[in-house]
Amino acid sequence: LEFRRVLFRSPAGVEVFVIDGACTANDINMAQYDWMRLPAHSTLSLRSREGLVLYVKLGAVTSLRAVNG
């Protein structure tokens, strides 16, 4: 089977909710009903072998910042 890959880049953060199916998001396995939130200026790389249905909200978390450490 072939993998499909999608990239999201958002200067104001991104939230993803897996409605159906499964994927790998930034090297983290996600299944149905999993949720991920990323801070501003993040890149989200999604890969799915079987396909999936997502809810994606861009610009959702403008006040969330990444912390290095």
Coordinates of C-alpha atoms in Angstrom, one line a residue, residues 5-64:
R5 CA 1.5 12.6 3.2
V6 CA 0.1 16.0 4.0
L7 CA 1.9 19.0 5.5
F8 CA 0.2 21.8 7.5
R9 CA 2.1 24.9 8.5
S10 CA 0.4 27.5 10.6
P11 CA 1.9 30.7 12.1
A12 CA -0.9 30.5 14.8
G13 CA -0.9 26.8 15.8
V14 CA -2.9 23.8 14.7
E15 CA -5.2 21.3 16.3
V16 CA -6.0 17.9 14.7
F17 CA -8.7 15.4 15.8
V18 CA -8.9 12.0 14.1
I19 CA -12.5 11.2 13.4
D20 CA -11.9 8.0 11.5
G21 CA -8.9 6.0 10.5
A22 CA -5.3 6.1 11.6
C23 CA -2.1 8.1 10.8
T24 CA 1.3 9.1 11.9
A25 CA 1.6 12.7 12.9
N26 CA 5.1 14.1 13.5
D27 CA 6.2 10.5 14.1
I28 CA 3.5 9.8 16.7
N29 CA 0.9 7.1 15.9
M30 CA -2.7 8.4 16.1
A31 CA -5.9 6.4 15.9
Q32 CA -9.6 7.2 15.9
Y33 CA -10.5 9.9 18.6
D34 CA -6.9 11.0 19.2
W35 CA -6.2 14.7 19.4
M36 CA -3.1 16.8 19.0
R37 CA -2.4 20.5 19.5
L38 CA 0.8 22.2 18.2
P39 CA 2.0 25.7 19.0
A40 CA 2.4 28.6 16.7
H41 CA 4.9 28.2 13.8
S42 CA 4.7 24.4 13.9
T43 CA 4.7 22.1 11.0
L44 CA 2.5 19.1 11.1
S45 CA 3.4 16.1 8.9
L46 CA 0.6 13.5 8.5
R47 CA 1.0 10.1 6.9
S48 CA -1.7 7.5 6.4
R49 CA -1.7 4.2 4.7
E50 CA -5.4 3.5 4.8
G51 CA -6.7 7.0 4.7
L52 CA -8.5 9.0 7.4
V53 CA -11.1 11.6 8.2
L54 CA -9.7 14.6 10.2
Y55 CA -10.9 17.8 11.8
V56 CA -8.2 20.3 11.4
K57 CA -8.3 23.8 13.0
L58 CA -5.6 26.2 11.9
G59 CA -4.9 29.3 13.9
A60 CA -6.5 27.7 16.9
V61 CA -3.8 28.3 19.6
T62 CA -2.2 31.7 19.0
S63 CA -1.1 32.1 22.7
L64 CA 0.5 28.6 22.9

